[in-house]
mmCIF file of C-alpha atoms in Angstrom:
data_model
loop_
_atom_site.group_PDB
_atom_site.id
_atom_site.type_symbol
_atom_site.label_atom_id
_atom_site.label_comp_id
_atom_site.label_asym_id
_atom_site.label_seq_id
_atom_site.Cartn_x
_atom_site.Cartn_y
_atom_site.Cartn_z
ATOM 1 C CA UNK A 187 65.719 98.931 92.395
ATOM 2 C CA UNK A 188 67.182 97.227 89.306
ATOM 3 C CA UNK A 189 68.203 99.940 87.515
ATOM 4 C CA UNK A 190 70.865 101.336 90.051
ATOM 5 C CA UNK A 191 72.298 97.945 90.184
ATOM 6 C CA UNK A 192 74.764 99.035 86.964
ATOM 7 C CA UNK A 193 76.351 101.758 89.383
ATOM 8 C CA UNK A 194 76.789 98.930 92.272
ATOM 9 C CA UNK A 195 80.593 98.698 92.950
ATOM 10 C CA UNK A 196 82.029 94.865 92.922
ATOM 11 C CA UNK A 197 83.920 95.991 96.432
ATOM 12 C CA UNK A 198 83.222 98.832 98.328
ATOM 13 C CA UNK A 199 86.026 99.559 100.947
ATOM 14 C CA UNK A 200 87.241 102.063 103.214
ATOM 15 C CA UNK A 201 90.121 103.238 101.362
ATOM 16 C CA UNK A 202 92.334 101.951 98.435
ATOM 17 C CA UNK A 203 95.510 101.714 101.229
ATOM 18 C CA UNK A 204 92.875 98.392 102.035
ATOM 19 C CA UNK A 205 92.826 96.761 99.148
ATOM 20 C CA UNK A 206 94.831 93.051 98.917
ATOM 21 C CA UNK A 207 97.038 93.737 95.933
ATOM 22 C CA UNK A 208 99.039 90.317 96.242
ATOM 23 C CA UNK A 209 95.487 88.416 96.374
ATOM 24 C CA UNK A 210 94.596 90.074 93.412
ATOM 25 C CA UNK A 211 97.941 89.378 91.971
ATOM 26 C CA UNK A 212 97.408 85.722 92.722
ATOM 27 C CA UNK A 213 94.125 85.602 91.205
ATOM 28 C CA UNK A 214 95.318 86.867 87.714
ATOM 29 C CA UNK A 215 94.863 90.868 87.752
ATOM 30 C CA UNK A 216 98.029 91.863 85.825
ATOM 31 C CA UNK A 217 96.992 95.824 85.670
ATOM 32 C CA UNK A 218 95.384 98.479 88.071
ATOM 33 C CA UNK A 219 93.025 101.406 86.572
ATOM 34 C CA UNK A 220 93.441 104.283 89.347
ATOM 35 C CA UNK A 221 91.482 107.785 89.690
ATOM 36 C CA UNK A 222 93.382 110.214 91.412
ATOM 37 C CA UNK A 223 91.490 112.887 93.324
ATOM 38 C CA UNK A 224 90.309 111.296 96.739
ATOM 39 C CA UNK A 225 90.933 107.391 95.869
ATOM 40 C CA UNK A 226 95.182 108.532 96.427
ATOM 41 C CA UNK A 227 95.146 111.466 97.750
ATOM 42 C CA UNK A 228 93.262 114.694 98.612
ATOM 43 C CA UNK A 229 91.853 117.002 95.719
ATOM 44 C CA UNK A 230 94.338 118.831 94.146
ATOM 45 C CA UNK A 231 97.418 117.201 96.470
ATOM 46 C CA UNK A 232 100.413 115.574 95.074
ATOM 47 C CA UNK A 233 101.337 112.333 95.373
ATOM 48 C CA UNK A 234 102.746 111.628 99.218
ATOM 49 C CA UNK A 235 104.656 108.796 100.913
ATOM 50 C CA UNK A 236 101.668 106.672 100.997
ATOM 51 C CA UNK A 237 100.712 106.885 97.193
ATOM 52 C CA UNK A 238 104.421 106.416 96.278
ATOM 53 C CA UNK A 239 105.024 103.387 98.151
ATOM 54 C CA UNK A 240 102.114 102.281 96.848
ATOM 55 C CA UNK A 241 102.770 102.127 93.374
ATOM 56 C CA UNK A 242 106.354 100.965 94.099
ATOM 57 C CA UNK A 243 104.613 98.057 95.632
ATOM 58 C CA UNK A 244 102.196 97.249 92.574
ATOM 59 C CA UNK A 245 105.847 96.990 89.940
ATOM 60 C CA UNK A 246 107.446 94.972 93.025
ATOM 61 C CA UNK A 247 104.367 92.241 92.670
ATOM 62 C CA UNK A 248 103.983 92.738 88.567
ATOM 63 C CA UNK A 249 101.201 95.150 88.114
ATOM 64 C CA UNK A 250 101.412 97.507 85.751
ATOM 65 C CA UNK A 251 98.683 101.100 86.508
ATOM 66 C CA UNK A 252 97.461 103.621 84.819
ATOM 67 C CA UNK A 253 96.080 106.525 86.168
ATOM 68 C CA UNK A 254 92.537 107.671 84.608
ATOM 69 C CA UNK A 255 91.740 110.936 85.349
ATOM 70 C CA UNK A 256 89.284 113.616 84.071
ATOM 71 C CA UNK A 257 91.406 116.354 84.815
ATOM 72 C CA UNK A 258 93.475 118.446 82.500
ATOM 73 C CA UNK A 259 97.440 117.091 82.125
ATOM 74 C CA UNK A 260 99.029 119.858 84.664
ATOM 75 C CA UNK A 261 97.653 118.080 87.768
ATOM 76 C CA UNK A 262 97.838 114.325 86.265
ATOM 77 C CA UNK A 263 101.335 114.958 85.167
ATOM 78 C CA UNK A 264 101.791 116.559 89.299
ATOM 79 C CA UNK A 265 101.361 113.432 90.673
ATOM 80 C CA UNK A 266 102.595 111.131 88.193
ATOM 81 C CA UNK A 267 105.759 113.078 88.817
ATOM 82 C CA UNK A 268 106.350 111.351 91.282
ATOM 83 C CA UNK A 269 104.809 107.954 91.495
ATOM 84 C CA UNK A 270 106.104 107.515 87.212
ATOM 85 C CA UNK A 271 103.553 105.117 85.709
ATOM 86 C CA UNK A 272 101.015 105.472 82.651
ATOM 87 C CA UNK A 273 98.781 108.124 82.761
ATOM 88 C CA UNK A 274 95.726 109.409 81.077
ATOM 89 C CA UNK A 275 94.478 113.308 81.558
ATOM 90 C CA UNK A 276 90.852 114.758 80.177
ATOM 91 C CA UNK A 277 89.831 110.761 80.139
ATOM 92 C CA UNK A 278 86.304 111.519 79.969
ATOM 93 C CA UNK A 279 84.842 109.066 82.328
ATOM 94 C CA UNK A 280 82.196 107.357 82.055
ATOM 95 C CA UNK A 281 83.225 106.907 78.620
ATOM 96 C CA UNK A 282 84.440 103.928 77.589
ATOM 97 C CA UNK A 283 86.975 104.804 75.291
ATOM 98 C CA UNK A 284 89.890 105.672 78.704
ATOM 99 C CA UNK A 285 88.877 102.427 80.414
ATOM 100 C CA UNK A 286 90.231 100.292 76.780
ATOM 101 C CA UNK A 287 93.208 103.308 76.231
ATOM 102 C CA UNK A 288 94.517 102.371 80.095
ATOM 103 C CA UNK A 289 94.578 98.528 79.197
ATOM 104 C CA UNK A 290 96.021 99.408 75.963
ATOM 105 C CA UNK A 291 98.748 100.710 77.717
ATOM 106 C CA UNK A 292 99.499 98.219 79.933
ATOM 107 C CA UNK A 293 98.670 95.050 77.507
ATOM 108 C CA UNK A 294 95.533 93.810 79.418
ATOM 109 C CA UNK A 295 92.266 92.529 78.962
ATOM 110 C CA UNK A 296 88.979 92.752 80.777
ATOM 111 C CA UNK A 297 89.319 89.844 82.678
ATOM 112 C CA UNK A 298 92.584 90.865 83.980
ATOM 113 C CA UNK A 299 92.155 94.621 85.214
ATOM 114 C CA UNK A 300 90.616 96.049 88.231
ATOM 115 C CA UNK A 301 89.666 99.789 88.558
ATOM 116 C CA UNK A 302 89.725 101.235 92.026
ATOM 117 C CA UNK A 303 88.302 105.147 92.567
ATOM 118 C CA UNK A 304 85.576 107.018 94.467
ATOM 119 C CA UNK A 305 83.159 108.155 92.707
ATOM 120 C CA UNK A 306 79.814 106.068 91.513
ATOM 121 C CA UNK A 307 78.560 108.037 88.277
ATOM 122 C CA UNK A 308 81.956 108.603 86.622
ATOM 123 C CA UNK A 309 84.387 105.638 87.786
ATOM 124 C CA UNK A 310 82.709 102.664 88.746
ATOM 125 C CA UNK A 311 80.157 103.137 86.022
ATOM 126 C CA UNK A 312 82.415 103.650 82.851
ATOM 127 C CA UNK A 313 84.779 100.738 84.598
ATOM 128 C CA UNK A 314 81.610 98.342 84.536
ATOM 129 C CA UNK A 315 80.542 99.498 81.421
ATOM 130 C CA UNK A 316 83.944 98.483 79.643
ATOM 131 C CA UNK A 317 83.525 95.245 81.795
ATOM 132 C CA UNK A 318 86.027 95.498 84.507
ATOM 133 C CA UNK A 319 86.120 94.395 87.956
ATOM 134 C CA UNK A 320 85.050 97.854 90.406
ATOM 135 C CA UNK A 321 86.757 98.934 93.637
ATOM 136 C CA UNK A 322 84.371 101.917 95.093
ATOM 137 C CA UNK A 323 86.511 103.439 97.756
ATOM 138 C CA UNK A 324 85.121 106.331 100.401
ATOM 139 C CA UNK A 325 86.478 109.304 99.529
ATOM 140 C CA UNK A 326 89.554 110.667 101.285
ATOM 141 C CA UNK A 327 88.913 113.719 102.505
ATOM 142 C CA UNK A 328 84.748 115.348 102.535
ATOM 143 C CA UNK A 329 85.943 118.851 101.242
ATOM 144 C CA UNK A 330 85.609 118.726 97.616
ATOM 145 C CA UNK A 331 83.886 121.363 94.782
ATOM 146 C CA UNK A 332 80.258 121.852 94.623
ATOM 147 C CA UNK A 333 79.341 119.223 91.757
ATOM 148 C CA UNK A 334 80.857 116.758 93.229
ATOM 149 C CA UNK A 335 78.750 117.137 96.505
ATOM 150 C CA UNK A 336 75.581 117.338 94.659
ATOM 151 C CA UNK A 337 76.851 114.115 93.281
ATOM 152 C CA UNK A 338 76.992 112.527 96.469
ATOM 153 C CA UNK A 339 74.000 113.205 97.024
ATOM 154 C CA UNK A 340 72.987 111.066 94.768
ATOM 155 C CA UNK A 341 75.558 108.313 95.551
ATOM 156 C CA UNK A 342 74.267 107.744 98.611
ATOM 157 C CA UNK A 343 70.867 106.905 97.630
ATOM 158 C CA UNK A 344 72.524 104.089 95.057
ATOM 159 C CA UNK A 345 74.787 103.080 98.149
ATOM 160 C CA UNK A 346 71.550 102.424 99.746
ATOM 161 C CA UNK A 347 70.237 100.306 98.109
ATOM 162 C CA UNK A 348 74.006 98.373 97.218
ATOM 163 C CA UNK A 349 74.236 98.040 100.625
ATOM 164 C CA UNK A 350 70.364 96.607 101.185
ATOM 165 C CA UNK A 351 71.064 94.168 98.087
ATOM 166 C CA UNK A 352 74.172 92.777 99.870
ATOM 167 C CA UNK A 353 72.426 91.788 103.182
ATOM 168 C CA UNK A 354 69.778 90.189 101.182
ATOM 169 C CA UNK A 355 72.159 88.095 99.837
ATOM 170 C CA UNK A 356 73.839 87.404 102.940
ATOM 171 C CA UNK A 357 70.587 86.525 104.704
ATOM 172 C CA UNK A 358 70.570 84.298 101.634
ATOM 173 C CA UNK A 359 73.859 82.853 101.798
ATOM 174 C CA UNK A 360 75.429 84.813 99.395
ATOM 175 C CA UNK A 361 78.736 86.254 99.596
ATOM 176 C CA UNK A 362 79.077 89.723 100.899
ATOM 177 C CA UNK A 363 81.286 91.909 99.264
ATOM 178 C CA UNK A 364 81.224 95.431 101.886
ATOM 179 C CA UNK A 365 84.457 95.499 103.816
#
């Protein structure tokens, strides 16, 4: 199915605790594009031990982060409290326009910023859209609000057939990218 291949992730892992951040670091990413609600933590939850050592481990390395979030600036600002990097609230993902705002901020380019979140239709799309490399993560914890399950729904067909292109290009000798 060509079309869905726009929604594919670049890496699809477990969780965004997975992800090699001094690899990246090595490779040339200078700046990390995070959603919030289930790629860090829980709906709604502020930020916890994990998330905050996490983003003290990004300055230690050199990244800088934004968070990109579609929410309104009382629950973006919550958990920014405590983990104190960039932030953007009411982003309006897919949209371009927070994607090139976030690098903006922390004086990348395209070439040189990775987005990690958990959601198909809203982050990996708008982060390939605008170019940028695409870490799909599973979502942290299965309760969330009705849209979002509907949404799912949907995600899992285009997971499908990611996952279906990937071992036809590892049959193939190509290299496979689910973790």
């Amino acid at each position: 199915m060509a079309g869905l291949t726009g929604f594919y992730p670049d890496v699809y892992l477990d969780s965004t605790y997975d992800i090699d951040f001094e690899a990246l670091y090595r490779e040339g990413f200078r700046g990390v594009i995070f959603d919030i609600d289930n790629t860090l933590v829980p709906h709604d939850a502020p930020a916890d031990a994990r998330s905050i050592a996490l983003f003290e481990k990004l300055k230690s390395i050199g990244f800088e982060s934004v968070l990109l979030s579609n929410n309104k600036e009382p629950r973006v600002k919550m958990f920014n409290d405590k983990v104190h990097t960039h932030y953007i609230c009411n982003a309006g993902k897919p949209g371009k326009k927070g994607y090139l705002r976030a690098m903006e901020l922390m004086k990348t380019e395209r070439g040189t910023t990775l987005f990690v979140g958990d959601q198909i239709f809203t982050d990996v799309w708008g982060a390939k859209r605008t170019g940028i490399l695409t870490y799909l993560v599973k979502p942290i914890n299965p309760k969330e609000e009705i849209q979002i399950i509907l949404k799912r729904r949907l995600e899992w067909i285009v997971l499908f057939f990611y996952r279906r292109s990937l071992n036809r290009q590892d049959r193939h000798g190509g290299k496979n990218r689910w973790k």
